[in-house]
Structures are given as C-alpha cells and as structure tokens.
Amino acid sequence: MTLHLVLLLAAGLFAIGLFGALTQQSIVMIMMGIELMIGGVIVGAAAFWRFLAPAAASGQVIVVAAVVAMAVEMAMGFAVTTAIFRTRQIDMTDMAKDLEG
Amino acid sequence: MALVVVASFWVLGVLALVSGGLVFRFTSMARATIALLTSLICVGGEVVLLGLPYLGVVTILMMVMEMAIMAVFMIAYMMNPAGLTPMSMLHNKGGSLAVSGTVFVALAAGIFLVPWPRRAGSPPPDTTFQVGESLMGAQMLTMIVLGFALLATIVGAIVLSTRRGRYDRFGDDLDRRPPRDPAGGGVGR
C-alpha cells in the first residue's frame, strides 16, 4: 500500500465514473457516475493525508467536504429530475437537448 | 498485521473498481444500485485502512442510506427499470471511452511523474479528534460554508420538487386573496 497505488485506485474510480457520466442517457445514471467520481476524490484525499501530511488536518477536511458534496449532488439531482419530469415528462438527457449551452 | 492491511487494500480496491464498472453494465436498476453501493462501501473501507476510521465509517453509513433512497428514484425514473426489454442506454460510447481513457492515462502519468514531497509529520494518536478539533477551530469557516450549502440544498430541493407551492397559490408577490386552489375549501367557498 503505497501512495502511488492508492492514487491509481482513485484515478481508476474517477475515470470509471467519468465514463458513466458521459455515456449514460438516464439522468439518474449520470448522477451515479458523479458519485463514483467523488468516491475517487475521497480515496485520493485520504491517501494524500496519510502519505504526505498526516500531521495536518486539512486532508481530512477535504474528505468531509467531498462527502457533503455527494449528499448535495444527490439531493439537487433528484430535485431537478423530479422538476423536469413533472413539467415535460423527460427522463433522458437527449430529450432535453434544448437545455445544452 | 501489515500483511492483513495490504491484502485488504487489494481486495477492497479491486472490488471497488469491478463493482464500479458493473454499475454501467447491469440492465437492472436494482443491481446497478447495489453495485454502486458495493463500490462506495469499499471506498469507505479503504479510508479506514488509510488510518481514518471515523471518516471511513461515516462514508459507509451515508452511502448505505443514500443508495436505499437512490434505488427508489432509480426505479421511478428509469426508462427500463427492470431491464426486461433489451435496449441500449448509452450514447456517444466511443467518445466517452476516449475521454475517460485519456483522463485516466493523464492522471496515472501525473501520479508516477510528479516528485511528491517527503512525508511531513506523523499521524496523531486520535485522528477523529484531529478532524473534530480542526472543524471546530481553524477550519470553522469551512464548516459554516458547508452548513449553509446544506441549508441551501434543503430549500432548493424542496422548491424544485414541490408540485404547487405558495407562489402558485398566492401569486408572485404573495398578495392574491383568496389563493388560487384547484378545489375550494373552508366554510361557504
């Protein structure tokens, strides 16, 4: 268990999540991709804390911030999904192409 | 003891990556949610292995609850919730694969090429105390911002997902009396 190995795991999680967020048609599945990406960020931040600066608490605070970002992303994502489904019966990104900008 | 840690690291790491990949392979939404939960539980386990038991367990607990809620929404908003009708739910697969592959290669190159600094200091005896004291002291501003962000999320999510709120009833300036309701209420209305 070295810094390089743990960061590789974080990069792998991030890349898989990115692939999901870019390919998925369903809005909810895109959010799952983003969750995986933030999971990678959590692993990376914990690794930096452990292997580079364990005496400083900042690395831990970044993990806390990433966990909060996960919760916020879920709540707002579902709210937006609910709102757009209610008004226009949209559940797939390609149906909302007029929103691209 | 160290051998156990290393073995756990590899098992959890491989499991996290495999189940993360399976999220986008499954056609059934329930299975996809379970796969994502598995991946994120492994992430929490890795955080525990890295010496942060409190944050790791918090991550695991939060993910279990989050995915329980997620499963409901997944099945409610998927065009093919049970995966019974074969259909592709992807678009732009080649381009996405190129982008995410490039990102991974770039990150991996950075990991191995960057001269990381030498480790400074050693972990405190109680890492939970370290993060708690930090959030209640030096990082208090961070904690306040996170709190406001969560409050704004609560308000925003409710505003977005409400079918009819008070602005629909009382008008944009909240001065329409009586409110416009689909069915009258009260005595004699």
PDB file of C-alpha atoms in Angstrom:
ATOM      1  CA  MET A   1       0.000   0.000   0.000  1.00  0.00           C
ATOM      2  CA  THR A   2       1.913   2.991  -1.293  1.00  0.00           C
ATOM      3  CA  LEU A   3       0.848   6.496  -2.283  1.00  0.00           C
ATOM      4  CA  HIS A   4       1.130   5.579  -5.967  1.00  0.00           C
ATOM      5  CA  LEU A   5      -1.083   2.527  -5.654  1.00  0.00           C
ATOM      6  CA  VAL A   6      -3.835   4.281  -3.709  1.00  0.00           C
ATOM      7  CA  LEU A   7      -3.803   7.234  -6.092  1.00  0.00           C
ATOM      8  CA  LEU A   8      -4.061   4.802  -9.030  1.00  0.00           C
ATOM      9  CA  LEU A   9      -7.167   3.325  -7.403  1.00  0.00           C
ATOM     10  CA  ALA A  10      -8.573   6.844  -7.012  1.00  0.00           C
ATOM     11  CA  ALA A  11      -7.791   7.653 -10.664  1.00  0.00           C
ATOM     12  CA  GLY A  12      -9.459   4.406 -11.771  1.00  0.00           C
ATOM     13  CA  LEU A  13     -12.630   5.169  -9.830  1.00  0.00           C
ATOM     14  CA  PHE A  14     -12.655   8.706 -11.213  1.00  0.00           C
ATOM     15  CA  ALA A  15     -12.233   7.506 -14.804  1.00  0.00           C
ATOM     16  CA  ILE A  16     -14.970   4.855 -14.494  1.00  0.00           C
ATOM     17  CA  GLY A  17     -17.322   7.438 -13.023  1.00  0.00           C
ATOM     18  CA  LEU A  18     -16.475   9.888 -15.789  1.00  0.00           C
ATOM     19  CA  PHE A  19     -17.196   7.255 -18.426  1.00  0.00           C
ATOM     20  CA  GLY A  20     -20.590   6.604 -16.833  1.00  0.00           C
ATOM     21  CA  ALA A  21     -21.452  10.282 -16.520  1.00  0.00           C
ATOM     22  CA  LEU A  22     -20.618  10.850 -20.197  1.00  0.00           C
ATOM     23  CA  THR A  23     -22.305   7.773 -21.705  1.00  0.00           C
ATOM     24  CA  GLN A  24     -25.490   7.368 -19.708  1.00  0.00           C
ATOM     25  CA  GLN A  25     -28.763   8.631 -21.108  1.00  0.00           C
ATOM     26  CA  SER A  26     -30.704   8.484 -17.868  1.00  0.00           C
ATOM     27  CA  ILE A  27     -30.313  11.485 -15.578  1.00  0.00           C
ATOM     28  CA  VAL A  28     -30.177   9.236 -12.506  1.00  0.00           C
ATOM     29  CA  MET A  29     -27.413   7.098 -14.002  1.00  0.00           C
ATOM     30  CA  ILE A  30     -25.372  10.237 -14.719  1.00  0.00           C
ATOM     31  CA  MET A  31     -25.603  11.021 -11.019  1.00  0.00           C
ATOM     32  CA  MET A  32     -24.308   7.535 -10.217  1.00  0.00           C
ATOM     33  CA  GLY A  33     -21.279   8.285 -12.383  1.00  0.00           C
ATOM     34  CA  ILE A  34     -20.666  11.511 -10.476  1.00  0.00           C
ATOM     35  CA  GLU A  35     -20.924   9.589  -7.166  1.00  0.00           C
ATOM     36  CA  LEU A  36     -18.156   7.260  -8.341  1.00  0.00           C
ATOM     37  CA  MET A  37     -16.009  10.235  -9.325  1.00  0.00           C
ATOM     38  CA  ILE A  38     -16.412  11.782  -5.869  1.00  0.00           C
ATOM     39  CA  GLY A  39     -15.585   8.365  -4.384  1.00  0.00           C
ATOM     40  CA  GLY A  40     -12.271   8.601  -6.225  1.00  0.00           C
ATOM     41  CA  VAL A  41     -11.716  12.086  -4.801  1.00  0.00           C
ATOM     42  CA  ILE A  42     -12.327  10.744  -1.264  1.00  0.00           C
ATOM     43  CA  VAL A  43      -9.751   7.957  -1.709  1.00  0.00           C
ATOM     44  CA  GLY A  44      -7.246  10.421  -3.169  1.00  0.00           C
ATOM     45  CA  ALA A  45      -7.658  12.942  -0.352  1.00  0.00           C
ATOM     46  CA  ALA A  46      -7.308  10.245   2.308  1.00  0.00           C
ATOM     47  CA  ALA A  47      -4.144   8.975   0.567  1.00  0.00           C
ATOM     48  CA  PHE A  48      -2.575  12.446   0.477  1.00  0.00           C
ATOM     49  CA  TRP A  49      -3.349  12.906   4.164  1.00  0.00           C
ATOM     50  CA  ARG A  50      -1.867   9.517   5.073  1.00  0.00           C
ATOM     51  CA  PHE A  51       1.294   9.564   2.960  1.00  0.00           C
ATOM     52  CA  LEU A  52       2.199  13.246   2.700  1.00  0.00           C
ATOM     53  CA  ALA A  53       0.836  15.334   5.586  1.00  0.00           C
ATOM     54  CA  PRO A  54      -0.716  13.259   8.380  1.00  0.00           C
ATOM     55  CA  ALA A  55       0.019  15.940  10.973  1.00  0.00           C
ATOM     56  CA  ALA A  56      -2.224  18.464   9.191  1.00  0.00           C
ATOM     57  CA  ALA A  57      -5.983  18.052   9.452  1.00  0.00           C
ATOM     58  CA  SER A  58      -6.676  19.714   6.083  1.00  0.00           C
ATOM     59  CA  GLY A  59      -6.639  16.406   4.221  1.00  0.00           C
ATOM     60  CA  GLN A  60      -9.374  15.081   6.490  1.00  0.00           C
ATOM     61  CA  VAL A  61     -11.398  18.267   5.976  1.00  0.00           C
ATOM     62  CA  ILE A  62     -11.266  17.712   2.203  1.00  0.00           C
ATOM     63  CA  VAL A  63     -12.772  14.242   2.748  1.00  0.00           C
ATOM     64  CA  VAL A  64     -15.568  15.825   4.806  1.00  0.00           C
ATOM     65  CA  ALA A  65     -16.195  18.380   2.043  1.00  0.00           C
ATOM     66  CA  ALA A  66     -16.318  15.612  -0.590  1.00  0.00           C
ATOM     67  CA  VAL A  67     -18.856  13.636   1.449  1.00  0.00           C
ATOM     68  CA  VAL A  68     -21.007  16.784   1.766  1.00  0.00           C
ATOM     69  CA  ALA A  69     -20.682  17.341  -1.992  1.00  0.00           C
ATOM     70  CA  MET A  70     -22.020  13.803  -2.537  1.00  0.00           C
ATOM     71  CA  ALA A  71     -25.079  14.494  -0.401  1.00  0.00           C
ATOM     72  CA  VAL A  72     -25.759  17.859  -2.065  1.00  0.00           C
ATOM     73  CA  GLU A  73     -25.341  16.386  -5.536  1.00  0.00           C
ATOM     74  CA  MET A  74     -27.837  13.603  -4.797  1.00  0.00           C
ATOM     75  CA  ALA A  75     -30.485  15.880  -3.306  1.00  0.00           C
ATOM     76  CA  MET A  76     -30.314  18.550  -6.011  1.00  0.00           C
ATOM     77  CA  GLY A  77     -30.035  15.976  -8.787  1.00  0.00           C
ATOM     78  CA  PHE A  78     -33.215  14.226  -7.712  1.00  0.00           C
ATOM     79  CA  ALA A  79     -34.991  17.561  -7.262  1.00  0.00           C
ATOM     80  CA  VAL A  80     -34.063  18.639 -10.798  1.00  0.00           C
ATOM     81  CA  THR A  81     -35.035  15.217 -12.163  1.00  0.00           C
ATOM     82  CA  THR A  82     -38.409  15.463 -10.436  1.00  0.00           C
ATOM     83  CA  ALA A  83     -38.993  19.015 -11.661  1.00  0.00           C
ATOM     84  CA  ILE A  84     -38.149  18.321 -15.312  1.00  0.00           C
ATOM     85  CA  PHE A  85     -40.115  15.067 -15.322  1.00  0.00           C
ATOM     86  CA  ARG A  86     -43.161  16.842 -13.908  1.00  0.00           C
ATOM     87  CA  THR A  87     -43.159  19.646 -16.424  1.00  0.00           C
ATOM     88  CA  ARG A  88     -42.057  17.834 -19.593  1.00  0.00           C
ATOM     89  CA  GLN A  89     -42.096  14.071 -18.936  1.00  0.00           C
ATOM     90  CA  ILE A  90     -38.345  13.972 -19.587  1.00  0.00           C
ATOM     91  CA  ASP A  91     -36.243  11.154 -18.128  1.00  0.00           C
ATOM     92  CA  MET A  92     -33.422  11.051 -20.668  1.00  0.00           C
ATOM     93  CA  THR A  93     -30.803  13.659 -21.423  1.00  0.00           C
ATOM     94  CA  ASP A  94     -31.319  13.568 -25.180  1.00  0.00           C
ATOM     95  CA  MET A  95     -34.926  14.677 -24.677  1.00  0.00           C
ATOM     96  CA  ALA A  96     -33.692  17.909 -23.114  1.00  0.00           C
ATOM     97  CA  LYS A  97     -31.266  18.942 -25.845  1.00  0.00           C
ATOM     98  CA  ASP A  98     -32.633  22.487 -25.830  1.00  0.00           C
ATOM     99  CA  LEU A  99     -31.002  22.940 -22.407  1.00  0.00           C
ATOM    100  CA  GLU A 100     -27.483  22.490 -23.753  1.00  0.00           C
ATOM    101  CA  GLY A 101     -25.344  25.590 -23.684  1.00  0.00           C
TER     102      GLY A 101
ATOM    103  CA  MET B   1      -0.878  -7.309  10.800  1.00  0.00           C
ATOM    104  CA  ALA B   2       0.665  -5.341   7.956  1.00  0.00           C
ATOM    105  CA  LEU B   3       0.010  -8.298   5.652  1.00  0.00           C
ATOM    106  CA  VAL B   4      -3.681  -8.183   6.561  1.00  0.00           C
ATOM    107  CA  VAL B   5      -3.810  -4.461   5.743  1.00  0.00           C
ATOM    108  CA  VAL B   6      -2.119  -4.949   2.375  1.00  0.00           C
ATOM    109  CA  ALA B   7      -4.372  -7.888   1.470  1.00  0.00           C
ATOM    110  CA  SER B   8      -7.475  -5.922   2.485  1.00  0.00           C
ATOM    111  CA  PHE B   9      -6.289  -2.970   0.433  1.00  0.00           C
ATOM    112  CA  TRP B  10      -6.003  -5.097  -2.705  1.00  0.00           C
ATOM    113  CA  VAL B  11      -9.300  -6.933  -2.173  1.00  0.00           C
ATOM    114  CA  LEU B  12     -11.240  -3.734  -1.477  1.00  0.00           C
ATOM    115  CA  GLY B  13      -9.535  -1.855  -4.296  1.00  0.00           C
ATOM    116  CA  VAL B  14     -10.229  -4.477  -6.949  1.00  0.00           C
ATOM    117  CA  LEU B  15     -13.792  -4.916  -5.682  1.00  0.00           C
ATOM    118  CA  ALA B  16     -14.361  -1.144  -5.787  1.00  0.00           C
ATOM    119  CA  LEU B  17     -13.186  -0.901  -9.394  1.00  0.00           C
ATOM    120  CA  VAL B  18     -15.012  -4.028 -10.598  1.00  0.00           C
ATOM    121  CA  SER B  19     -18.347  -3.140  -8.993  1.00  0.00           C
ATOM    122  CA  GLY B  20     -17.932   0.459 -10.160  1.00  0.00           C
ATOM    123  CA  GLY B  21     -17.616  -0.818 -13.710  1.00  0.00           C
ATOM    124  CA  LEU B  22     -20.575  -3.171 -13.260  1.00  0.00           C
ATOM    125  CA  VAL B  23     -22.840  -0.207 -12.374  1.00  0.00           C
ATOM    126  CA  PHE B  24     -22.885   0.698 -16.056  1.00  0.00           C
ATOM    127  CA  ARG B  25     -23.061  -2.893 -17.320  1.00  0.00           C
ATOM    128  CA  PHE B  26     -26.161  -4.077 -15.474  1.00  0.00           C
ATOM    129  CA  THR B  27     -29.522  -3.587 -17.122  1.00  0.00           C
ATOM    130  CA  SER B  28     -31.465  -3.978 -13.890  1.00  0.00           C
ATOM    131  CA  MET B  29     -31.565  -0.785 -11.862  1.00  0.00           C
ATOM    132  CA  ALA B  30     -31.700  -2.591  -8.532  1.00  0.00           C
ATOM    133  CA  ARG B  31     -28.490  -4.427  -9.416  1.00  0.00           C
ATOM    134  CA  ALA B  32     -26.819  -1.233 -10.576  1.00  0.00           C
ATOM    135  CA  THR B  33     -27.661   0.450  -7.275  1.00  0.00           C
ATOM    136  CA  ILE B  34     -26.284  -2.494  -5.266  1.00  0.00           C
ATOM    137  CA  ALA B  35     -23.122  -2.450  -7.387  1.00  0.00           C
ATOM    138  CA  LEU B  36     -22.597   1.242  -6.714  1.00  0.00           C
ATOM    139  CA  LEU B  37     -23.210   0.678  -3.007  1.00  0.00           C
ATOM    140  CA  THR B  38     -20.601  -2.115  -3.008  1.00  0.00           C
ATOM    141  CA  SER B  39     -18.091   0.151  -4.714  1.00  0.00           C
ATOM    142  CA  LEU B  40     -18.643   3.014  -2.261  1.00  0.00           C
ATOM    143  CA  ILE B  41     -18.533   0.708   0.782  1.00  0.00           C
ATOM    144  CA  CYS B  42     -15.131  -0.454  -0.475  1.00  0.00           C
ATOM    145  CA  VAL B  43     -14.114   3.217  -0.757  1.00  0.00           C
ATOM    146  CA  GLY B  44     -15.098   3.687   2.899  1.00  0.00           C
ATOM    147  CA  GLY B  45     -13.127   0.566   3.797  1.00  0.00           C
ATOM    148  CA  GLU B  46     -10.047   1.949   2.041  1.00  0.00           C
ATOM    149  CA  VAL B  47     -10.392   5.176   4.022  1.00  0.00           C
ATOM    150  CA  VAL B  48     -10.464   3.106   7.244  1.00  0.00           C
ATOM    151  CA  LEU B  49      -7.344   1.234   6.100  1.00  0.00           C
ATOM    152  CA  LEU B  50      -5.600   4.534   5.424  1.00  0.00           C
ATOM    153  CA  GLY B  51      -5.947   5.372   9.107  1.00  0.00           C
ATOM    154  CA  LEU B  52      -9.177   7.398   9.152  1.00  0.00           C
ATOM    155  CA  PRO B  53     -11.686   5.089  10.876  1.00  0.00           C
ATOM    156  CA  TYR B  54     -14.238   7.792  11.669  1.00  0.00           C
ATOM    157  CA  LEU B  55     -14.461   9.242   8.161  1.00  0.00           C
ATOM    158  CA  GLY B  56     -14.475   5.766   6.614  1.00  0.00           C
ATOM    159  CA  VAL B  57     -17.372   4.579   8.754  1.00  0.00           C
ATOM    160  CA  VAL B  58     -19.276   7.846   8.164  1.00  0.00           C
ATOM    161  CA  THR B  59     -18.820   7.346   4.419  1.00  0.00           C
ATOM    162  CA  ILE B  60     -20.111   3.773   4.619  1.00  0.00           C
ATOM    163  CA  LEU B  61     -23.143   4.707   6.734  1.00  0.00           C
ATOM    164  CA  MET B  62     -24.021   7.618   4.489  1.00  0.00           C
ATOM    165  CA  MET B  63     -23.715   5.523   1.343  1.00  0.00           C
ATOM    166  CA  VAL B  64     -25.966   2.764   2.687  1.00  0.00           C
ATOM    167  CA  MET B  65     -28.728   5.303   3.384  1.00  0.00           C
ATOM    168  CA  GLU B  66     -28.111   7.191   0.162  1.00  0.00           C
ATOM    169  CA  MET B  67     -28.316   4.095  -2.008  1.00  0.00           C
ATOM    170  CA  ALA B  68     -31.500   2.950  -0.262  1.00  0.00           C
ATOM    171  CA  ILE B  69     -33.071   6.241  -1.373  1.00  0.00           C
ATOM    172  CA  MET B  70     -31.316   6.059  -4.744  1.00  0.00           C
ATOM    173  CA  ALA B  71     -32.881   2.684  -5.534  1.00  0.00           C
ATOM    174  CA  VAL B  72     -36.368   4.184  -5.252  1.00  0.00           C
ATOM    175  CA  PHE B  73     -35.532   7.041  -7.620  1.00  0.00           C
ATOM    176  CA  MET B  74     -33.664   4.749  -9.997  1.00  0.00           C
ATOM    177  CA  ILE B  75     -36.690   2.538 -10.438  1.00  0.00           C
ATOM    178  CA  ALA B  76     -39.035   5.530 -10.627  1.00  0.00           C
ATOM    179  CA  TYR B  77     -37.124   7.461 -13.290  1.00  0.00           C
ATOM    180  CA  MET B  78     -35.572   4.798 -15.495  1.00  0.00           C
ATOM    181  CA  MET B  79     -36.975   4.159 -18.931  1.00  0.00           C
ATOM    182  CA  ASN B  80     -36.258   0.465 -18.414  1.00  0.00           C
ATOM    183  CA  PRO B  81     -36.253  -0.114 -14.639  1.00  0.00           C
ATOM    184  CA  ALA B  82     -36.245  -3.902 -14.512  1.00  0.00           C
ATOM    185  CA  GLY B  83     -34.015  -4.381 -17.523  1.00  0.00           C
ATOM    186  CA  LEU B  84     -36.567  -6.678 -19.091  1.00  0.00           C
ATOM    187  CA  THR B  85     -36.592  -5.075 -22.537  1.00  0.00           C
ATOM    188  CA  PRO B  86     -33.189  -5.128 -24.195  1.00  0.00           C
ATOM    189  CA  MET B  87     -32.174  -1.587 -25.062  1.00  0.00           C
ATOM    190  CA  SER B  88     -29.026   0.471 -25.076  1.00  0.00           C
ATOM    191  CA  MET B  89     -28.984   3.237 -22.509  1.00  0.00           C
ATOM    192  CA  LEU B  90     -25.719   4.716 -23.759  1.00  0.00           C
ATOM    193  CA  HIS B  91     -24.871   7.484 -26.135  1.00  0.00           C
ATOM    194  CA  ASN B  92     -21.524   8.552 -27.571  1.00  0.00           C
ATOM    195  CA  LYS B  93     -19.776   5.442 -26.241  1.00  0.00           C
ATOM    196  CA  GLY B  94     -16.614   5.808 -28.314  1.00  0.00           C
ATOM    197  CA  GLY B  95     -16.090   9.468 -27.482  1.00  0.00           C
ATOM    198  CA  SER B  96     -16.727   8.895 -23.780  1.00  0.00           C
ATOM    199  CA  LEU B  97     -14.326   5.957 -23.720  1.00  0.00           C
ATOM    200  CA  ALA B  98     -11.662   8.115 -25.360  1.00  0.00           C
ATOM    201  CA  VAL B  99     -12.210  10.975 -22.914  1.00  0.00           C
ATOM    202  CA  SER B 100     -12.229   8.827 -19.764  1.00  0.00           C
ATOM    203  CA  GLY B 101      -9.304   6.724 -21.010  1.00  0.00           C
ATOM    204  CA  THR B 102      -7.288   9.859 -21.712  1.00  0.00           C
ATOM    205  CA  VAL B 103      -8.156  11.244 -18.275  1.00  0.00           C
ATOM    206  CA  PHE B 104      -7.013   8.019 -16.603  1.00  0.00           C
ATOM    207  CA  VAL B 105      -3.746   7.900 -18.546  1.00  0.00           C
ATOM    208  CA  ALA B 106      -3.070  11.561 -17.751  1.00  0.00           C
ATOM    209  CA  LEU B 107      -3.800  11.020 -14.048  1.00  0.00           C
ATOM    210  CA  ALA B 108      -1.625   7.887 -13.940  1.00  0.00           C
ATOM    211  CA  ALA B 109       1.216   9.703 -15.683  1.00  0.00           C
ATOM    212  CA  GLY B 110       0.917  12.514 -13.160  1.00  0.00           C
ATOM    213  CA  ILE B 111       0.925  10.057 -10.254  1.00  0.00           C
ATOM    214  CA  PHE B 112       4.204   8.498 -11.366  1.00  0.00           C
ATOM    215  CA  LEU B 113       5.941  11.592 -12.745  1.00  0.00           C
ATOM    216  CA  VAL B 114       5.231  14.151 -10.044  1.00  0.00           C
ATOM    217  CA  PRO B 115       8.014  14.288  -7.434  1.00  0.00           C
ATOM    218  CA  TRP B 116       5.820  14.001  -4.370  1.00  0.00           C
ATOM    219  CA  PRO B 117       7.123  15.797  -1.288  1.00  0.00           C
ATOM    220  CA  ARG B 118       8.557  13.876   1.616  1.00  0.00           C
ATOM    221  CA  ARG B 119       6.084  12.922   4.298  1.00  0.00           C
ATOM    222  CA  ALA B 120       5.807  15.686   6.903  1.00  0.00           C
ATOM    223  CA  GLY B 121       4.977  14.762  10.488  1.00  0.00           C
ATOM    224  CA  SER B 122       3.310  11.620  11.724  1.00  0.00           C
ATOM    225  CA  PRO B 123      -0.351  10.758  12.275  1.00  0.00           C
ATOM    226  CA  PRO B 124      -1.789  11.865  15.610  1.00  0.00           C
ATOM    227  CA  PRO B 125      -2.825   9.140  18.063  1.00  0.00           C
ATOM    228  CA  ASP B 126      -6.501  10.031  17.593  1.00  0.00           C
ATOM    229  CA  THR B 127      -7.388  11.027  14.029  1.00  0.00           C
ATOM    230  CA  THR B 128     -11.048  11.598  14.907  1.00  0.00           C
ATOM    231  CA  PHE B 129     -10.031  14.185  17.496  1.00  0.00           C
ATOM    232  CA  GLN B 130      -7.794  15.789  14.871  1.00  0.00           C
ATOM    233  CA  VAL B 131     -10.595  16.353  12.365  1.00  0.00           C
ATOM    234  CA  GLY B 132     -13.101  17.392  15.031  1.00  0.00           C
ATOM    235  CA  GLU B 133     -10.794  19.971  16.574  1.00  0.00           C
ATOM    236  CA  SER B 134      -9.944  21.274  13.117  1.00  0.00           C
ATOM    237  CA  LEU B 135     -13.581  21.692  12.057  1.00  0.00           C
ATOM    238  CA  MET B 136     -14.446  23.413  15.318  1.00  0.00           C
ATOM    239  CA  GLY B 137     -11.322  25.578  15.276  1.00  0.00           C
ATOM    240  CA  ALA B 138      -9.074  26.507  12.372  1.00  0.00           C
ATOM    241  CA  GLN B 139     -11.491  25.215   9.731  1.00  0.00           C
ATOM    242  CA  MET B 140     -14.613  26.727  11.297  1.00  0.00           C
ATOM    243  CA  LEU B 141     -15.234  28.864   8.196  1.00  0.00           C
ATOM    244  CA  THR B 142     -15.231  25.697   6.065  1.00  0.00           C
ATOM    245  CA  MET B 143     -17.734  24.124   8.440  1.00  0.00           C
ATOM    246  CA  ILE B 144     -20.005  27.201   8.282  1.00  0.00           C
ATOM    247  CA  VAL B 145     -19.890  27.226   4.466  1.00  0.00           C
ATOM    248  CA  LEU B 146     -20.705  23.511   4.353  1.00  0.00           C
ATOM    249  CA  GLY B 147     -23.618  24.128   6.713  1.00  0.00           C
ATOM    250  CA  PHE B 148     -25.008  26.933   4.558  1.00  0.00           C
ATOM    251  CA  ALA B 149     -24.550  24.795   1.443  1.00  0.00           C
ATOM    252  CA  LEU B 150     -26.605  22.028   3.039  1.00  0.00           C
ATOM    253  CA  LEU B 151     -29.290  24.514   4.146  1.00  0.00           C
ATOM    254  CA  ALA B 152     -29.463  25.963   0.626  1.00  0.00           C
ATOM    255  CA  THR B 153     -29.752  22.404  -0.705  1.00  0.00           C
ATOM    256  CA  ILE B 154     -32.684  21.642   1.587  1.00  0.00           C
ATOM    257  CA  VAL B 155     -34.507  24.816   0.496  1.00  0.00           C
ATOM    258  CA  GLY B 156     -33.626  24.426  -3.187  1.00  0.00           C
ATOM    259  CA  ALA B 157     -34.588  20.764  -3.386  1.00  0.00           C
ATOM    260  CA  ILE B 158     -37.979  21.445  -1.799  1.00  0.00           C
ATOM    261  CA  VAL B 159     -38.656  24.446  -4.057  1.00  0.00           C
ATOM    262  CA  LEU B 160     -37.744  22.457  -7.181  1.00  0.00           C
ATOM    263  CA  SER B 161     -39.690  19.343  -6.361  1.00  0.00           C
ATOM    264  CA  THR B 162     -42.872  20.890  -4.962  1.00  0.00           C
ATOM    265  CA  ARG B 163     -45.797  20.480  -7.320  1.00  0.00           C
ATOM    266  CA  ARG B 164     -47.701  23.529  -6.081  1.00  0.00           C
ATOM    267  CA  GLY B 165     -46.064  25.929  -3.691  1.00  0.00           C
ATOM    268  CA  ARG B 166     -47.343  29.113  -2.082  1.00  0.00           C
ATOM    269  CA  TYR B 167     -46.280  31.181  -5.097  1.00  0.00           C
ATOM    270  CA  ASP B 168     -48.647  29.128  -7.232  1.00  0.00           C
ATOM    271  CA  ARG B 169     -51.422  29.793  -4.726  1.00  0.00           C
ATOM    272  CA  PHE B 170     -50.852  33.438  -3.723  1.00  0.00           C
ATOM    273  CA  GLY B 171     -49.158  34.790  -6.885  1.00  0.00           C
ATOM    274  CA  ASP B 172     -45.616  36.043  -7.396  1.00  0.00           C
ATOM    275  CA  ASP B 173     -45.984  38.744  -4.717  1.00  0.00           C
ATOM    276  CA  LEU B 174     -47.908  36.511  -2.309  1.00  0.00           C
ATOM    277  CA  ASP B 175     -50.789  39.024  -2.331  1.00  0.00           C
ATOM    278  CA  ARG B 176     -53.527  37.150  -4.189  1.00  0.00           C
ATOM    279  CA  ARG B 177     -56.525  36.598  -1.913  1.00  0.00           C
ATOM    280  CA  PRO B 178     -58.219  34.174  -1.901  1.00  0.00           C
ATOM    281  CA  PRO B 179     -55.489  31.811  -3.100  1.00  0.00           C
ATOM    282  CA  ARG B 180     -55.989  30.062  -6.424  1.00  0.00           C
ATOM    283  CA  ASP B 181     -56.676  26.482  -5.429  1.00  0.00           C
ATOM    284  CA  PRO B 182     -57.933  23.653  -7.635  1.00  0.00           C
ATOM    285  CA  ALA B 183     -60.675  22.940  -5.107  1.00  0.00           C
ATOM    286  CA  GLY B 184     -62.276  25.464  -2.809  1.00  0.00           C
ATOM    287  CA  GLY B 185     -62.053  24.970   0.886  1.00  0.00           C
ATOM    288  CA  GLY B 186     -63.386  26.439   4.067  1.00  0.00           C
ATOM    289  CA  VAL B 187     -66.895  27.453   5.004  1.00  0.00           C
ATOM    290  CA  GLY B 188     -69.157  28.690   2.202  1.00  0.00           C
ATOM    291  CA  ARG B 189     -66.485  28.859  -0.528  1.00  0.00           C
TER     292      ARG B 189
END
